[in-house]
Tab-separated table of C-alpha atoms and ligand atoms in Angstrom:
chain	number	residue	atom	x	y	z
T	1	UNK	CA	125.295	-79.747	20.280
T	2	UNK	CA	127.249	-78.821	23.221
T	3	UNK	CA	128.274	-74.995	21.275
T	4	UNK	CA	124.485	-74.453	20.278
T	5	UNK	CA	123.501	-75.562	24.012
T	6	UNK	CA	126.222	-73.161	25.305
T	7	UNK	CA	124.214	-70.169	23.292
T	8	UNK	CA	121.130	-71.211	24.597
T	9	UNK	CA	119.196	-72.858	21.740
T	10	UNK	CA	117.446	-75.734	22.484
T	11	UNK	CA	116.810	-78.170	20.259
T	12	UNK	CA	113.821	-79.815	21.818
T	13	UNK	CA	112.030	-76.549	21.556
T	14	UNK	CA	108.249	-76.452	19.919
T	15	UNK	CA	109.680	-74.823	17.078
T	16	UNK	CA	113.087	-76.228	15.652
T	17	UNK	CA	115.571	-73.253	15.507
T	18	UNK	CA	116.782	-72.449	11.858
T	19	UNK	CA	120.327	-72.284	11.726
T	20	UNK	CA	122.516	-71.080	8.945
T	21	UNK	CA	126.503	-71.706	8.788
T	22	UNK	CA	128.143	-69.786	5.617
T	23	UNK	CA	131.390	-71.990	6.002
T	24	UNK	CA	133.868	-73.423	3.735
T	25	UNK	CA	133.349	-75.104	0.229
T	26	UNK	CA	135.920	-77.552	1.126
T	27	UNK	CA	134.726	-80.673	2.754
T	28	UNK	CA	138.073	-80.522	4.024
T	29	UNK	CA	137.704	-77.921	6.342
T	30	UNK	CA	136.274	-77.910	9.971
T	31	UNK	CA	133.386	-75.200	8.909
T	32	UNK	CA	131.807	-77.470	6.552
T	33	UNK	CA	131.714	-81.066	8.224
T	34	UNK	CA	130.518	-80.105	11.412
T	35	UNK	CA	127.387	-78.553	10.179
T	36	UNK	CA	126.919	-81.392	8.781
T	37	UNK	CA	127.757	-84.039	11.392
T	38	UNK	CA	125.188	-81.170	13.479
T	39	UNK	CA	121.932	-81.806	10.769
T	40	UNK	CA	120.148	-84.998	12.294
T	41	UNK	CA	116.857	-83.499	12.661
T	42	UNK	CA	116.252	-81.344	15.310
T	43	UNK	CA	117.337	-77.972	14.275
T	44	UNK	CA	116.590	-76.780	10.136
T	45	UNK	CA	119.728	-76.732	8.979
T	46	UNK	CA	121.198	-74.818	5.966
T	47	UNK	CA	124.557	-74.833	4.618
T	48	UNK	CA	126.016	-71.890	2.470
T	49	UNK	CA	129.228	-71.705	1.040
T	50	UNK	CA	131.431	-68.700	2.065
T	51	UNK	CA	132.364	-68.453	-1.847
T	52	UNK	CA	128.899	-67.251	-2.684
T	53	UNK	CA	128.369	-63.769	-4.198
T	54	UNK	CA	127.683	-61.504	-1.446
T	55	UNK	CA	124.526	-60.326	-3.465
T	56	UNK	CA	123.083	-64.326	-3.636
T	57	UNK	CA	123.679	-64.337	0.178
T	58	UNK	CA	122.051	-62.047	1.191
T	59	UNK	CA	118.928	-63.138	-1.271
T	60	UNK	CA	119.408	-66.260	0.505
T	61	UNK	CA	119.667	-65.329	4.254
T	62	UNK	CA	116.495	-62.979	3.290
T	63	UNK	CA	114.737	-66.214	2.908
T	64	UNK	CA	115.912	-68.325	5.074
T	65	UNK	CA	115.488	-65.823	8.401
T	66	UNK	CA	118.104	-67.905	10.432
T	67	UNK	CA	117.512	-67.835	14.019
T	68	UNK	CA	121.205	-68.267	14.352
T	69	UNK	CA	123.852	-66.749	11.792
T	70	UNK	CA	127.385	-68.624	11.879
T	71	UNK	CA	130.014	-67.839	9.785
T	72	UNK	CA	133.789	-66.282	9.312
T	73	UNK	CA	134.240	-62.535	10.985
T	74	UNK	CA	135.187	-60.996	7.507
T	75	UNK	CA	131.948	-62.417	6.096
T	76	UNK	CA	129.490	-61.068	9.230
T	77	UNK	CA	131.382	-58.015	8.692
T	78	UNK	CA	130.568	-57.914	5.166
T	79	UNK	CA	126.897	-58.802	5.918
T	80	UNK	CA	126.691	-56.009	8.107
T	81	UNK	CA	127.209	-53.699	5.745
T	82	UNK	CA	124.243	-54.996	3.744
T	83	UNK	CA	122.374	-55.159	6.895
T	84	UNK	CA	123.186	-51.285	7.601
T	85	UNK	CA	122.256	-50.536	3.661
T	86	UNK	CA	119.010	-52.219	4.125
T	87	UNK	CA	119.502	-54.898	1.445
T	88	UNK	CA	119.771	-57.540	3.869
T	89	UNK	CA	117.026	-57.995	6.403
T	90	UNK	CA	117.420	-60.720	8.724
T	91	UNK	CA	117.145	-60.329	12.686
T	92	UNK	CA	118.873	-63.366	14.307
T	93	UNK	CA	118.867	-63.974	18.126
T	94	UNK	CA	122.203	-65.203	17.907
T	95	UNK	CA	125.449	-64.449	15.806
T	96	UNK	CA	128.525	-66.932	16.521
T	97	UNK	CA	131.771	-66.327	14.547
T	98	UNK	CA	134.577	-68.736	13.795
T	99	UNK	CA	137.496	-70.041	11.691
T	100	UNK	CA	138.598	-66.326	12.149
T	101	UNK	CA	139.689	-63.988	14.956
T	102	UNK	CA	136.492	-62.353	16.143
T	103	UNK	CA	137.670	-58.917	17.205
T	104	UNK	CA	136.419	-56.681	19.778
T	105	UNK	CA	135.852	-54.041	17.290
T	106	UNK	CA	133.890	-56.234	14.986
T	107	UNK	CA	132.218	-57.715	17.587
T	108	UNK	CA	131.317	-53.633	18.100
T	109	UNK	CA	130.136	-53.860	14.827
T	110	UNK	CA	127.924	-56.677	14.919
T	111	UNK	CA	126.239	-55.307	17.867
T	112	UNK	CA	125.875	-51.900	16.300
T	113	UNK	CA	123.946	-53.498	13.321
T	114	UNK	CA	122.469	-55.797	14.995
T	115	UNK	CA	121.792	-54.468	19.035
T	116	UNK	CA	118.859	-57.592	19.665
T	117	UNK	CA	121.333	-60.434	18.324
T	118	UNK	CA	124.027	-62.159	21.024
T	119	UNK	CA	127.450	-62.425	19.435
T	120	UNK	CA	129.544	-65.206	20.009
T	121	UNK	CA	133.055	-66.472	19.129
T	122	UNK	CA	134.008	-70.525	18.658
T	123	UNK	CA	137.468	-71.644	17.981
T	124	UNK	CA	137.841	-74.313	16.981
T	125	UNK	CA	140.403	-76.615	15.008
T	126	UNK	CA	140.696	-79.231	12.023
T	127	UNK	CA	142.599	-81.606	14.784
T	128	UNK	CA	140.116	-81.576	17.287
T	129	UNK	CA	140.071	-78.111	19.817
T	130	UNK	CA	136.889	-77.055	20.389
T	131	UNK	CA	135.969	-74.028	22.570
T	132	UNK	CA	132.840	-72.055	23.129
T	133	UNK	CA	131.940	-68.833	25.378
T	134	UNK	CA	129.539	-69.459	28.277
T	135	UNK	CA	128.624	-65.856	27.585
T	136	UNK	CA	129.307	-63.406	25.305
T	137	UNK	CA	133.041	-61.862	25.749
T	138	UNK	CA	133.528	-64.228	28.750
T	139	UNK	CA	136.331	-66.400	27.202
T	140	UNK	CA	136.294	-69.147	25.439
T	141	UNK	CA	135.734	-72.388	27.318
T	142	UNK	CA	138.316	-75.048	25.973
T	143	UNK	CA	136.330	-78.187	25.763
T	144	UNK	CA	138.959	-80.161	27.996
T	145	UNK	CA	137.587	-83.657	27.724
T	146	UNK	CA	138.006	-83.874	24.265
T	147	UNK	CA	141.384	-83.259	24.154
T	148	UNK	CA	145.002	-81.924	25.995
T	149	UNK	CA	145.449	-78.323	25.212
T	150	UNK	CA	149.115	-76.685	26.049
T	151	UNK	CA	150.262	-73.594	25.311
T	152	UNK	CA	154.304	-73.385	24.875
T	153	UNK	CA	156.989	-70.715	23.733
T	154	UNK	CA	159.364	-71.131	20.627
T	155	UNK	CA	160.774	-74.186	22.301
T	156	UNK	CA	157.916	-75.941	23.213
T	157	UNK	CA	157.957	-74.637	26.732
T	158	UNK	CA	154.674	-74.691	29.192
T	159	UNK	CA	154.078	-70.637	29.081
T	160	UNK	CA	151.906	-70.065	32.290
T	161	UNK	CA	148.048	-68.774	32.170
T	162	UNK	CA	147.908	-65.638	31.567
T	163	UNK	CA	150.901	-65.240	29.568
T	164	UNK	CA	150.412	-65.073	25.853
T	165	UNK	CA	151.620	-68.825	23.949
T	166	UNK	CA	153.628	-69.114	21.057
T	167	UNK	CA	151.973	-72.127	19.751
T	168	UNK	CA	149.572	-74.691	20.654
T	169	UNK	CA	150.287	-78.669	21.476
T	170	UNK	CA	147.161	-80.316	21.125
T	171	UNK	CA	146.493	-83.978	22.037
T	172	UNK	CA	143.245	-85.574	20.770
T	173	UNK	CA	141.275	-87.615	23.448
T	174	UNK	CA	138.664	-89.177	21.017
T	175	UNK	CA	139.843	-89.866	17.411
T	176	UNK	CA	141.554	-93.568	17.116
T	177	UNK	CA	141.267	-93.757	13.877
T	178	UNK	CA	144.059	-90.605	13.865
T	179	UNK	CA	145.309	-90.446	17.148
T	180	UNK	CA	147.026	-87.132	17.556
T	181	UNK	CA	149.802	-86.424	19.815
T	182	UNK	CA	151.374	-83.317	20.758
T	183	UNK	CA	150.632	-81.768	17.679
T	184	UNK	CA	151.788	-78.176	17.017
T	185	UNK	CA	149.285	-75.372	16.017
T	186	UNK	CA	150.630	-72.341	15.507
T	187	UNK	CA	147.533	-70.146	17.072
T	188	UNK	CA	148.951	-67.570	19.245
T	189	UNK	CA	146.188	-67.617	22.365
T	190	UNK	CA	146.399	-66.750	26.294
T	191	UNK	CA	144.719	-68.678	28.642
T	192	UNK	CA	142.751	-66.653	31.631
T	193	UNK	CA	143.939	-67.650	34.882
T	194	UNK	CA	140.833	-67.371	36.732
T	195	UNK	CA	138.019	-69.805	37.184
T	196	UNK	CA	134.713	-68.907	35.196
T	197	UNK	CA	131.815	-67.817	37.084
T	198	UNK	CA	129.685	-70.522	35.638
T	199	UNK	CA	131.131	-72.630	37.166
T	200	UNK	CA	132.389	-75.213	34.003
T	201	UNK	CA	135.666	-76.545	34.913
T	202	UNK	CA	137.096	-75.475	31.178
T	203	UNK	CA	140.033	-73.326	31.188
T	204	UNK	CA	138.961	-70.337	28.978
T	205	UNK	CA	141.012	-68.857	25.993
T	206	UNK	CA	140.790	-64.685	26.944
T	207	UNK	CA	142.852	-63.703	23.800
T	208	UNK	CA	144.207	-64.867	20.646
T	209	UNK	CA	146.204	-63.006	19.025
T	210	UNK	CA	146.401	-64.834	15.420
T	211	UNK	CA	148.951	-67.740	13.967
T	212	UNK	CA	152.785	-67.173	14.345
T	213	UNK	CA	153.051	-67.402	10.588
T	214	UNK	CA	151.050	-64.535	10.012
T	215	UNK	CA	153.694	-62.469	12.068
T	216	UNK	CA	155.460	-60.069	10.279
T	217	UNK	CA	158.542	-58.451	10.857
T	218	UNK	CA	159.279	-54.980	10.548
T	219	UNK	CA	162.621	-53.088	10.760
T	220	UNK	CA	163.175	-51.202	14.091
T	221	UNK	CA	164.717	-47.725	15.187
T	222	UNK	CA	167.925	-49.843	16.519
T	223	UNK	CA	168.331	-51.843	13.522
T	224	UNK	CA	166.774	-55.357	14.744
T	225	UNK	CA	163.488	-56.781	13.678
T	226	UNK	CA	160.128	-55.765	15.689
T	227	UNK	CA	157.701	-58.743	15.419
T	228	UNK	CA	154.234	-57.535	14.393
T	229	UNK	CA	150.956	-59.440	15.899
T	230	UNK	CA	148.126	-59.385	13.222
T	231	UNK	CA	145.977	-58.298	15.929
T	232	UNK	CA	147.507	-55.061	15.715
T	233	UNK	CA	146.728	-54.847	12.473
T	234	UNK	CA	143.021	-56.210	13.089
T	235	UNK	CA	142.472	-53.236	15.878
T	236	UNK	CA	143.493	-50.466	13.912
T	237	UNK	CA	141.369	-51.655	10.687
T	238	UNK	CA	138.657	-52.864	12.321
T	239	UNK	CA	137.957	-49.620	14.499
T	240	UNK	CA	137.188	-48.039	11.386
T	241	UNK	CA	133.408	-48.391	9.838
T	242	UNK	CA	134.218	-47.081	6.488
T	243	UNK	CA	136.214	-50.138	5.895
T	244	UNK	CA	133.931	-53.139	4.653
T	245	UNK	CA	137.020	-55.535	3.850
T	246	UNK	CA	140.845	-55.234	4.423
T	247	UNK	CA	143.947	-57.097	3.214
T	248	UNK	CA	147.860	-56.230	4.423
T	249	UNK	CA	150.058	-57.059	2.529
T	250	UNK	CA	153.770	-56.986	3.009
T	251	UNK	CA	156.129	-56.276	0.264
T	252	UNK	CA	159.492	-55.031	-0.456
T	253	UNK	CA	158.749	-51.331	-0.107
T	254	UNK	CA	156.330	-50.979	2.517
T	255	UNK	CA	152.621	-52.590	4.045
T	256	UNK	CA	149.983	-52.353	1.560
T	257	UNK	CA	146.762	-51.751	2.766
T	258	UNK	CA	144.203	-53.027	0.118
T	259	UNK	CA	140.900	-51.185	1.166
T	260	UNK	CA	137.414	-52.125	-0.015
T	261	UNK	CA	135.491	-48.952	1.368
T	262	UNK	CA	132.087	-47.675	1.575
T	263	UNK	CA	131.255	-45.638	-1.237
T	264	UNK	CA	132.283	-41.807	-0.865
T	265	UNK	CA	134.606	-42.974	2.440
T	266	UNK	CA	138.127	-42.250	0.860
T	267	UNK	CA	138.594	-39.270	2.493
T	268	UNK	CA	139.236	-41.950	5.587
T	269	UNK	CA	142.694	-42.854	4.211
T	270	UNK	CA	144.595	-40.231	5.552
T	271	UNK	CA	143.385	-41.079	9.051
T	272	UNK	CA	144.127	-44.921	8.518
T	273	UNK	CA	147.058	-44.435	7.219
T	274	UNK	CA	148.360	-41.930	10.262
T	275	UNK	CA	146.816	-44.215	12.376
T	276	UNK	CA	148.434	-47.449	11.921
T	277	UNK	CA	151.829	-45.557	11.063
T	278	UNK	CA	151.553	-44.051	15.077
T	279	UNK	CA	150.331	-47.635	16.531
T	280	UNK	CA	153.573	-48.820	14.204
T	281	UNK	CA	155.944	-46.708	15.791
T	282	UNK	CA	154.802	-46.853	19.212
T	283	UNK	CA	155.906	-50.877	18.786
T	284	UNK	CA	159.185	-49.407	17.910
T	285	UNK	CA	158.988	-49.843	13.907
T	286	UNK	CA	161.370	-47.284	12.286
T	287	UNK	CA	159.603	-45.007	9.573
T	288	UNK	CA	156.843	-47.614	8.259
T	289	UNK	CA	156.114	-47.337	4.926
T	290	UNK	CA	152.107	-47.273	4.322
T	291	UNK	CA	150.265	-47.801	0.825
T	292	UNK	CA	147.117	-47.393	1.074
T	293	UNK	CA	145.365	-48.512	-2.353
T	294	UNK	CA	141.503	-48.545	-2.352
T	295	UNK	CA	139.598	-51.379	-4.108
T	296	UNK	CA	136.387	-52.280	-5.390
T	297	UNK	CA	136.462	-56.095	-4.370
T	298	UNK	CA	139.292	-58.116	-2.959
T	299	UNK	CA	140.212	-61.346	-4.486
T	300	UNK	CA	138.127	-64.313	-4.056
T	301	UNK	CA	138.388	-67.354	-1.119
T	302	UNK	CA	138.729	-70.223	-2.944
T	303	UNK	CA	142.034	-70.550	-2.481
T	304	UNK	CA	142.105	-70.838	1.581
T	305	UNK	CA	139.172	-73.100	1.725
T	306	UNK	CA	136.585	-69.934	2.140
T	307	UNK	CA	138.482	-68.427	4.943
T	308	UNK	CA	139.322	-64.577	4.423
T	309	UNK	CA	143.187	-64.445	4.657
T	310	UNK	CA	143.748	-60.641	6.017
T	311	UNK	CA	147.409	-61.017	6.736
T	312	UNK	CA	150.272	-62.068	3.518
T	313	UNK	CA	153.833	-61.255	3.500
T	314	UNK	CA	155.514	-61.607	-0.071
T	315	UNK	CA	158.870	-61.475	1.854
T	316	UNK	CA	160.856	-64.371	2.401
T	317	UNK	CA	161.686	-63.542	6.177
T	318	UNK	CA	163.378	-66.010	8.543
T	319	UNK	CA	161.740	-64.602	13.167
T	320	UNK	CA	164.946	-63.246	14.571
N	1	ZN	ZN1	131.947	-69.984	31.844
């Protein structure tokens, strides 16, 4: 109640807002019980699973006319698309991604498609972290009585505000049934070190840059490994429209960049391709090897509880 509040949606309000989360299948997972533990009456809440054909979706969402859309990034995305194609038809007054980076080029996006809507990011974990924006791109308020939030290198060192964290400790201030203590999340975020101008006490999250296992390592001009952030992947892809969903994959020979684009787009390759290879290189990567390979649908979410996972290495590869 405290994220919708945060947006602005009051549930007390003549009409109940209608909100729609497309979260996880798995009542394992953070995106579906929360809805859940959210539907006591004063907001019409429905529940879709992220595993739905896009096509059912969007019948669904045409229906439903949710005041506010939540969902994963790589799904909005997706919606988009059907939004910019006309299929889908829905004008919400607020957009809130999470259980994904939202990136500031999909957040672009969303706005693009959607220039009435406020977009918001939530992070948010299984364990307990919760953290909203006060305003859109403001930073994500960590919700600080809930829980004990440090950031830490490698060796579970305190990295300073404004530094960016190789992991997160979390300690849970509310669940006795599972008391959690110091537990290690391995989201890469950066904490601002100002004070928000709304005055919440909440330290505010002003970047993450994904998990540490989703970090892969590249060979460099001198030989050693150059670490590379999936949010260097996410800029490059996600600056480009064409590109309705994306999947790197790191293999033996090379990144593989498995495309699903809009129809007729493929002439776009070339420029993703030089594009990543120069952001590549600039981090010091020696010669990357890019495979682009176009698709007409990308695997299915089932297996990662209906979260999109945009970032797989195949290698068995030890951080230097
Ligand atoms: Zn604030």
């Amino acid at each position: 109640m405290r994220i919708a509040a945060m947006m602005g949606i009051v549930p007390f309000s003549v009409k109940r807002p209608r909100i729609v989360t497309i979260g996880s299948p798995s009542p394992l997972h953070d995106s579906y019980r929360l809805p859940l533990s959210m539907d006591i009456g004063l907001y019409h809440y429905h529940m879709l699973p992220a595993t739905t054909p896009v096509e059912e979706l969007v019948k669904k969402l045409n229906i439903l006319k949710p005041d506010l859309l939540r969902g994963f990034p790589s799904m909005l995305g997706l919606l988009a698309s059907e939004q910019l194609q006309s299929r889908l038809q829905i004008n919400p007054r607020f957009i809130a991604g999470g259980g994904e980076a939202l990136t500031e080029e999909m957040r672009q996006q969303l706005k693009v498609v959607w220039p009435k809507s406020a977009v918001f990011d939530i992070y948010g974990t299984q364990e307990g972290i919760r953290s909203m924006e006060c305003s859109p791109g403001g930073g994500m308020h960590l919700f600080e009585d809930l829980g004990i939030i440090e950031v830490v290198d490698e060796h579970n060192r305190p990295v300073p505000d404004g530094s960016l964290g190789h992991k997160i400790l979390f300690t849970n201030l509310f669940s006795f049934t599972l008391p959690i203590i110091r537990y290690e999340i391995s989201d890469m975020v950066t904490l601002d070190t100002e004070p928000c101008s709304c005055g919440r006490p909440f330290r505010r999250i002003s970047q993450i840059n994904g998990r540490n296992d989703d970090v892969i390592y590249l060979k460099s001009r001198t030989g050693d490994q150059v670490a590379v952030h999936p949010v260097q992947f996410w800029d490059v892809l996600e600056s480009f429209r064409e590109i309705r969903q994306y999947q790197v994959v790191q293999e033996c020979d090379g990144i593989y960049l498995h495309l699903v684009l809009d129809n007729g787009n493929e002439a776009v390759i070339d420029s993703i391709r030089e594009r990543l290879g120069r952001e590549l290189q600039a981090l010091g990567v020696s010669k990357p090897a890019i495979h682009v390979k176009p698709a007409a649908t990308l695997g299915d979410r089932s297996g990662n509880m209906g979260k999109w996972k945009n970032i797989i290495s195949n290698l068995n590869q030890t951080p230097p």
